[in-house]
Tab-separated table of C-alpha atoms in Angstrom:
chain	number	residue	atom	x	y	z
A	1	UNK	CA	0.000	0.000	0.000
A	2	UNK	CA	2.996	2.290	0.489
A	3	UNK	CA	6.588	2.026	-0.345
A	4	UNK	CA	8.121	-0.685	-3.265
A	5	UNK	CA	5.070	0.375	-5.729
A	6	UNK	CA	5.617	-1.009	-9.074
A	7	UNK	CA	3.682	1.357	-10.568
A	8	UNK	CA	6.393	2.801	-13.234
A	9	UNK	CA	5.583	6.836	-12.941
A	10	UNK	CA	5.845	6.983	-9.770
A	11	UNK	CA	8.253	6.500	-6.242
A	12	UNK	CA	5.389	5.732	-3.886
A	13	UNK	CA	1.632	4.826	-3.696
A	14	UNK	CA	-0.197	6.064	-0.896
A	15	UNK	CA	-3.964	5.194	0.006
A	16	UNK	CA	-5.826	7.388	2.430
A	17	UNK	CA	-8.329	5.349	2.488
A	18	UNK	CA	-9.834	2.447	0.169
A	19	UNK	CA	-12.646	1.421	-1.738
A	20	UNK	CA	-14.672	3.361	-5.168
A	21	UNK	CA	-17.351	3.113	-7.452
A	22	UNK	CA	-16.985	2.561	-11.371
A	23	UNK	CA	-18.134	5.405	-13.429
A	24	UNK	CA	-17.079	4.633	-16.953
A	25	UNK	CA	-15.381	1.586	-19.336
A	26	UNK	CA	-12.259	2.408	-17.986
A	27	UNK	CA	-13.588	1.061	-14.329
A	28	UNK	CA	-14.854	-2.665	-16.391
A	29	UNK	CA	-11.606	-4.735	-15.011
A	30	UNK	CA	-10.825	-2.476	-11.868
A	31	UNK	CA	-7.447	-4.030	-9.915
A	32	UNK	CA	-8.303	-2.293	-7.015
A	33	UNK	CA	-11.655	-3.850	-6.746
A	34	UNK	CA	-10.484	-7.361	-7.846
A	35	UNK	CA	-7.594	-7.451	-5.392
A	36	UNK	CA	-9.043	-5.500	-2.771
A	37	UNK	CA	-12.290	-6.957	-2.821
A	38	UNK	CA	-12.977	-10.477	-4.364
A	39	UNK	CA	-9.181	-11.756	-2.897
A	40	UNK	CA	-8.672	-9.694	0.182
A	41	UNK	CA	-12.223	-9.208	1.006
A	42	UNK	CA	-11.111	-5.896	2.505
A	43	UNK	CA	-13.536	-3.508	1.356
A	44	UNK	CA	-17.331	-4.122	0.299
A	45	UNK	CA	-16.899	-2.100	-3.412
A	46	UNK	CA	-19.364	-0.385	-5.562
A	47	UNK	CA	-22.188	3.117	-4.468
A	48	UNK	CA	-23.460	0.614	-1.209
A	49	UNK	CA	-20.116	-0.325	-0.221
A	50	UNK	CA	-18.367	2.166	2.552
A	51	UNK	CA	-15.068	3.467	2.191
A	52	UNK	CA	-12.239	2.190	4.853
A	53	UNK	CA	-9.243	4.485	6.421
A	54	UNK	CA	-6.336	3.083	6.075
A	55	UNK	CA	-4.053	2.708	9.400
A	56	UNK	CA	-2.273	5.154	11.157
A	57	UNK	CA	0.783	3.592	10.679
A	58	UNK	CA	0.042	3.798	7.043
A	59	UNK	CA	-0.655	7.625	7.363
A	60	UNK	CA	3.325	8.218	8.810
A	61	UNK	CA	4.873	6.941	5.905
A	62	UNK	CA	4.302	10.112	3.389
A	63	UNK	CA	5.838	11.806	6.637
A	64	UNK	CA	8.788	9.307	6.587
A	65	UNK	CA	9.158	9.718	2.641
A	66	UNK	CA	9.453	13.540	2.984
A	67	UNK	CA	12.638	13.308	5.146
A	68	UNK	CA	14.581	10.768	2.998
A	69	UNK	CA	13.922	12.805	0.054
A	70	UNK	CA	14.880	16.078	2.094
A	71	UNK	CA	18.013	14.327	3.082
A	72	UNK	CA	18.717	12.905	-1.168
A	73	UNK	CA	17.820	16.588	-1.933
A	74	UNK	CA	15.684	15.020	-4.789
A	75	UNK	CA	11.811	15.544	-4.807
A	76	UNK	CA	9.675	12.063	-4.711
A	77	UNK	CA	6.456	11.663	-6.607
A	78	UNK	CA	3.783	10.228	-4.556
A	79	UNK	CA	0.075	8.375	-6.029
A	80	UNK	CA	-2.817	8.990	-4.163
A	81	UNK	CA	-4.886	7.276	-4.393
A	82	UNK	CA	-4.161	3.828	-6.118
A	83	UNK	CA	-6.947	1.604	-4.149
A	84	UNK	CA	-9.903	4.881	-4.557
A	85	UNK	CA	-10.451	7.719	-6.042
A	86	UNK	CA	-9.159	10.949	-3.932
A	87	UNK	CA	-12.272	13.126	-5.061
A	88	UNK	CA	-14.841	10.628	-4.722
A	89	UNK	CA	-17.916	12.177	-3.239
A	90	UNK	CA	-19.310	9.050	-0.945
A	91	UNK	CA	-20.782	9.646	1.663
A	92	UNK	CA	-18.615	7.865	4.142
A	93	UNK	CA	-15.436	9.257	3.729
A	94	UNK	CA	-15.770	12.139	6.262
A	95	UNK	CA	-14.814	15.282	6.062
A	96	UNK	CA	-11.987	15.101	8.686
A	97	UNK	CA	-10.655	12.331	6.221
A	98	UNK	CA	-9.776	15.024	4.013
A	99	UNK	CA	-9.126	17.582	5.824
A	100	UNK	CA	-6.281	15.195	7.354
A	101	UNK	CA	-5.158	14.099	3.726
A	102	UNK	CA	-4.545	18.159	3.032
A	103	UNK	CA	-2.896	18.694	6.138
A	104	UNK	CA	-0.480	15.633	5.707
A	105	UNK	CA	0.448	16.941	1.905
A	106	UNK	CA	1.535	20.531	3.331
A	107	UNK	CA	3.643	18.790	6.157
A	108	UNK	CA	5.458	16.907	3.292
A	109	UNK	CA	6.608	19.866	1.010
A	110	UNK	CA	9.394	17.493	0.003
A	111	UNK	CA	7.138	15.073	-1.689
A	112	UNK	CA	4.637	15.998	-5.112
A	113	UNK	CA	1.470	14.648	-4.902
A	114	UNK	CA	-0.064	13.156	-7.762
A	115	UNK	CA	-3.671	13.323	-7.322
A	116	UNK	CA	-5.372	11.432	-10.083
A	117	UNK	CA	-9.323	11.180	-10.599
A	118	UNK	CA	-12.111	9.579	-12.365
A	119	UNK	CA	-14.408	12.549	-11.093
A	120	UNK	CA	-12.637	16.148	-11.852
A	121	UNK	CA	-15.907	17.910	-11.460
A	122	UNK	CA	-15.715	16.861	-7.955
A	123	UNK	CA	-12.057	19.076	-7.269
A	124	UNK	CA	-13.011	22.270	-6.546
A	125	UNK	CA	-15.529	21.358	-4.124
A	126	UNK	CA	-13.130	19.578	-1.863
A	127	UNK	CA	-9.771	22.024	-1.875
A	128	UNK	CA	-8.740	22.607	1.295
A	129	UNK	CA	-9.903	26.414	1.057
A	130	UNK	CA	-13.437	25.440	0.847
A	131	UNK	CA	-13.550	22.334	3.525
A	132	UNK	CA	-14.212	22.587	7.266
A	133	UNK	CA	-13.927	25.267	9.770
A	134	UNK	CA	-12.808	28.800	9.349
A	135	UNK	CA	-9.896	28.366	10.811
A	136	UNK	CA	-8.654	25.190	8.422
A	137	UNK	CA	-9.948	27.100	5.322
A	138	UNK	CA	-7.720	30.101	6.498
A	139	UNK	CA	-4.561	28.637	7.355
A	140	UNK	CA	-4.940	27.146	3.759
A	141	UNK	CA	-6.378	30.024	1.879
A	142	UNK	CA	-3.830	29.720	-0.759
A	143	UNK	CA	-4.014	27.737	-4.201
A	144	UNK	CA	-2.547	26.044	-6.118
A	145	UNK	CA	-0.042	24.166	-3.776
A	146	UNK	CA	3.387	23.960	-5.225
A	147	UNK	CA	3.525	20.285	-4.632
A	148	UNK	CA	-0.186	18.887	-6.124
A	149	UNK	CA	-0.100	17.653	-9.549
A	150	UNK	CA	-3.635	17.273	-10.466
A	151	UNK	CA	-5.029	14.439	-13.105
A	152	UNK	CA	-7.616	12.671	-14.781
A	153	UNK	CA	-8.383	9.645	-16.218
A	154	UNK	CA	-9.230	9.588	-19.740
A	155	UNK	CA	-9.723	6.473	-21.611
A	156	UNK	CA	-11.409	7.373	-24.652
A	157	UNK	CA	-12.560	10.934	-26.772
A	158	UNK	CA	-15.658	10.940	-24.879
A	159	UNK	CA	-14.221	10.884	-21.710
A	160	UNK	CA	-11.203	13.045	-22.640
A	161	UNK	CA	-14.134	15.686	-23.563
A	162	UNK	CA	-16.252	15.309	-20.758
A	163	UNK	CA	-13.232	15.496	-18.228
A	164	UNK	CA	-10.599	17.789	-19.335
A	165	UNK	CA	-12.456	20.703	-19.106
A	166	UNK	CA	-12.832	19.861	-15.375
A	167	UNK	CA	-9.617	19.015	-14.734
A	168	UNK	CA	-7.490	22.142	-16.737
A	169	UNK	CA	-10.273	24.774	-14.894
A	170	UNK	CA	-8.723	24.603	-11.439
A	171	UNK	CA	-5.424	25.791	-11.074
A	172	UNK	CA	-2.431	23.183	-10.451
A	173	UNK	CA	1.479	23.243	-10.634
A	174	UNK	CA	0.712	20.269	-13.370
A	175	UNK	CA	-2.381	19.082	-15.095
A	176	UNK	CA	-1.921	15.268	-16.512
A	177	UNK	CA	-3.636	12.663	-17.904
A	178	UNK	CA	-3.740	8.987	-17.168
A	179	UNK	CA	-4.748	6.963	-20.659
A	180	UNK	CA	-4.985	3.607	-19.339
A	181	UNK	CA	-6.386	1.868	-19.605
A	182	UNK	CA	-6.311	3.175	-23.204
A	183	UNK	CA	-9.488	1.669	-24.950
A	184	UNK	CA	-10.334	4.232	-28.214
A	185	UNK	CA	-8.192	6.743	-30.090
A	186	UNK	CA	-7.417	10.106	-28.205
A	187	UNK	CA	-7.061	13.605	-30.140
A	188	UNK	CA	-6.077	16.328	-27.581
A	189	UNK	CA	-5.826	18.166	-30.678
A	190	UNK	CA	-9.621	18.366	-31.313
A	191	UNK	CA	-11.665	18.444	-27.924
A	192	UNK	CA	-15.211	19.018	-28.465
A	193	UNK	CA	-16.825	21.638	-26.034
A	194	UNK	CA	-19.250	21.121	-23.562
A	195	UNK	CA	-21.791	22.140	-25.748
A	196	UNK	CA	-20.092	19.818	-28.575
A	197	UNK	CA	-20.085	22.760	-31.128
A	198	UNK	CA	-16.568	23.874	-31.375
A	199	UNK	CA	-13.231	22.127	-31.359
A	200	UNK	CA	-10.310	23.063	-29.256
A	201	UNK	CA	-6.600	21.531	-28.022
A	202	UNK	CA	-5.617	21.069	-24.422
A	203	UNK	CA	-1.855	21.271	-25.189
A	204	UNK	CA	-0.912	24.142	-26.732
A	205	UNK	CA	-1.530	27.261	-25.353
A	206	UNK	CA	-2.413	29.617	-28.091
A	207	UNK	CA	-5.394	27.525	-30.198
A	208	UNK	CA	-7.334	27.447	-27.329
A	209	UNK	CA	-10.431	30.248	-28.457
A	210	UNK	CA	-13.183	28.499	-26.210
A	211	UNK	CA	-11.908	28.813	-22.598
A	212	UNK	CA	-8.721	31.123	-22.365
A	213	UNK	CA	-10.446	33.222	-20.188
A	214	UNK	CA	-11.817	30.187	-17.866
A	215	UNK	CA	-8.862	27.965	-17.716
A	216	UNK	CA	-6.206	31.019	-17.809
A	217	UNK	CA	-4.232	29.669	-20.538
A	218	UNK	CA	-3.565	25.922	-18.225
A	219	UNK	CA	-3.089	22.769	-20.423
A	220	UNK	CA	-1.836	19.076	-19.992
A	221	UNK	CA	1.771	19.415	-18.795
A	222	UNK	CA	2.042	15.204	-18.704
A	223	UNK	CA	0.266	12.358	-20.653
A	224	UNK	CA	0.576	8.732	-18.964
A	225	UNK	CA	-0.298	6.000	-21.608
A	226	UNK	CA	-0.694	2.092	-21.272
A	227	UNK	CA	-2.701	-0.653	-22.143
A	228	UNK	CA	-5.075	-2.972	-20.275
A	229	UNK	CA	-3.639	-5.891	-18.077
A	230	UNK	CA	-5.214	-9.169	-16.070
A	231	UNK	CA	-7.586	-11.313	-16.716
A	232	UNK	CA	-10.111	-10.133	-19.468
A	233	UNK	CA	-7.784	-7.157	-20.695
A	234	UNK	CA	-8.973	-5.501	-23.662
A	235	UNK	CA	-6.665	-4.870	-26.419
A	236	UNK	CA	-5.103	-1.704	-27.165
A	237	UNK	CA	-4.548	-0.984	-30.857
A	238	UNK	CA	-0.785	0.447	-30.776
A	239	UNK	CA	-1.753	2.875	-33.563
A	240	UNK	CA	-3.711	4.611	-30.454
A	241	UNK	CA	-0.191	4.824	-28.684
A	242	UNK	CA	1.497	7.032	-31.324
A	243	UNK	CA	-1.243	9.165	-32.001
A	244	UNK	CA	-0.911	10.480	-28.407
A	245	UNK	CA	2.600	10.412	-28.358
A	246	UNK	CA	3.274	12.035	-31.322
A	247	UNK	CA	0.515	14.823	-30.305
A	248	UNK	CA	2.846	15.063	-27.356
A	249	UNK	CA	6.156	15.612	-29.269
A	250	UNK	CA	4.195	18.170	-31.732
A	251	UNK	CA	3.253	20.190	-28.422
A	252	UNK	CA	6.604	19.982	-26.232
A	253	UNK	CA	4.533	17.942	-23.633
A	254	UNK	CA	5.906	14.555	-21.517
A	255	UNK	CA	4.892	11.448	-22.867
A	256	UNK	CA	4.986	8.352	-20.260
A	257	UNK	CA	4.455	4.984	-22.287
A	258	UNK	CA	3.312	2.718	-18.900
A	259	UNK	CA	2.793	-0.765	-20.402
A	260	UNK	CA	1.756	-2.339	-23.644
A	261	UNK	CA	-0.907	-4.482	-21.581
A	262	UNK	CA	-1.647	-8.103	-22.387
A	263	UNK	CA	-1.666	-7.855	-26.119
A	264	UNK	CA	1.077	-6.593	-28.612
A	265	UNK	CA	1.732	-5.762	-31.727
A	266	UNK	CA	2.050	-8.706	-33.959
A	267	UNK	CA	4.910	-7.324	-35.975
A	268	UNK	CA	6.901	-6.902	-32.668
A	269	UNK	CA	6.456	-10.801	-30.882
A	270	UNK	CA	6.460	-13.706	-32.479
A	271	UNK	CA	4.580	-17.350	-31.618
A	272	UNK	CA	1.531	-18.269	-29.946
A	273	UNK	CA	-1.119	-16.141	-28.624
A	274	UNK	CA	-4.720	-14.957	-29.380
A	275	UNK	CA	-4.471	-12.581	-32.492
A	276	UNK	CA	-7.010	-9.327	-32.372
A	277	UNK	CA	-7.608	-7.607	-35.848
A	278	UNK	CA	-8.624	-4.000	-35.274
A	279	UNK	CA	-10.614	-2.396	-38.305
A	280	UNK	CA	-7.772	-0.459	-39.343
A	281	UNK	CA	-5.965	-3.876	-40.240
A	282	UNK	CA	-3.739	-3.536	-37.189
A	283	UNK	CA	-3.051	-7.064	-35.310
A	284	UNK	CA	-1.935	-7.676	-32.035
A	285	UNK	CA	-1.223	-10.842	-29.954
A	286	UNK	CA	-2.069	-11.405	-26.500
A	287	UNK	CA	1.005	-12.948	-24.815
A	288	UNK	CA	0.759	-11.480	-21.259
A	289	UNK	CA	2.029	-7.896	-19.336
A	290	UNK	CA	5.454	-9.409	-19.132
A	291	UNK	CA	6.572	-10.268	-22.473
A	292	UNK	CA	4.429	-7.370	-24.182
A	293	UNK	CA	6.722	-5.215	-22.250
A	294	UNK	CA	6.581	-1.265	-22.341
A	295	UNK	CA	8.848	-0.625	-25.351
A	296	UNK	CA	6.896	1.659	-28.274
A	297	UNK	CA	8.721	1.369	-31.764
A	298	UNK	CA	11.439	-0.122	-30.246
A	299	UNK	CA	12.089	2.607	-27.157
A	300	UNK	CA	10.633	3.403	-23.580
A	301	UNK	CA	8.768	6.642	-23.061
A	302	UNK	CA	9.683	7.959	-19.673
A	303	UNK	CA	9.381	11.526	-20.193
A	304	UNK	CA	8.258	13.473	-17.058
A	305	UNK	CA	7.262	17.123	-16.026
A	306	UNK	CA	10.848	18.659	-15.197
């Protein structure tokens, strides 16, 4: 739950508390919810299941984390929340819940917090400068916080138009996006509006017409990209991959290639395996996480934020 994570963009995972609610296709083959609660039987999952706080020996880790990277002198990227979604609005994670989560990320100034979300509409509501007393909202009056990286998942156009506009219109030292698991092509490029009448790109500042004055000239600083993995994994056309990647490069944003998923190209592995034909005439062969590996044309993608 804490230190060793294997997850590849980050140094740590951290889970204030556990448990969530799918929302969208992205949420079909949930890890969290398979290991956490058909395996573990940890937490009861889904709108009727509550959420659980993790232990207070869990919560002194980010604290422990802060010093070693104070003493390296090198800033550590923390995940929160790998096991839940940090802005999910259940009714049983309490208020003090978060107001403790905010208070442990300004203690830790040594650490940058990745906050990642299925539900950006939800942000703004629970900043710390609009939760709990006057005095909490107060000694926290400013935003953004040098050290909260905000994101969103975004598996698919529809999603990457429905959410993006959420995510870039609060403030944040970096706005990224998580595209796995990465089920349907992705054009930054060409977001449709909320109203779906105009067209508009999250990554370069100066074609953005729409919301300029809204969003204050903020787009993605970071895309994360990767294909489905376990049992059931959906294939992700590779095609898919270098769109985003190469929308990435056009724009002078970080591109992060996670994990090919189960399923590969066919022109990169050869021998057995499940072939899926894609409609563009792309193949791909399913042949597990492992040997699919998280090379794209032959090279890792680690790019982050500098």
């Amino acid at each position: 739950m804490g230190e060793g994570t294997k997850i590849e963009w980050t140094d740590h995972t951290f889970n204030p508390w556990i448990g969530c609610t799918a929302v969208s296709p992205g949420c079909d083959h949930c890890y969290a919810e398979a290991r956490m609660d058909t395996r573990l039987k940890v937490v009861e999952w889904g709108s009727h299941g509550e959420r659980k706080r993790t232990s207070a020996k869990n919560w002194q880790m980010p604290l422990k984390w802060d010093r070693d990277a104070a003493k390296a002198g090198k800033r550590a990227k923390v995940f929160c929340a790998s096991l839940a979604d940090v802005f999910d609005n259940h009714l049983s994670i309490l208020p003090a819940w978060r107001r403790d989560l905010w208070d442990l990320i300004a203690k830790t100034p040594h650490l940058d917090w990745l906050l990642l979300t299925k539900r950006p509409q939800n942000i703004d509501r629970y900043l710390p400068i609009h939760l709990g007393t006057a005095w909490f909202r107060s000694t926290y009056s400013e935003w953004p916080w040098p050290n909260v990286w905000l994101g969103t998942t975004v598996e698919n156009q529809a999603e990457a138009d429905r959410r993006i506009p959420h995510l870039l219109a609060v403030p944040a030292k970096v706005h990224f996006l998580s595209c796995e698991p990465l089920l349907g092509p992705v054009d930054l490029t060409r977001l449709n509006d909320k109203n779906g009448t105009h067209e508009y790109t999250c990554l370069e500042c100066d074609v953005d017409p729409v919301d300029d004055g809204e969003w204050g000239g903020r787009t993605i600083n970071w895309v994360i990209c990767g294909g489905e993995s376990g049992p059931g994994a959906r294939p992700m056309n590779p095609q898919w991959a270098r769109d985003l990647r190469d929308q990435c490069q056009a724009a002078g944003v970080p591109f992060h290639f996670k994990q090919n998923g189960e399923w590969v190209s066919v022109s990169e592995v050869e021998g057995p395996g499940e072939i899926f034909r894609f409609a563009d005439g792309r193949n791909v062969r399913r042949i597990g996480k492992k040997r699919a590996g998280r090379t794209l044309d032959g090279r890792e993608w680690n790019e982050v934020p500098t």
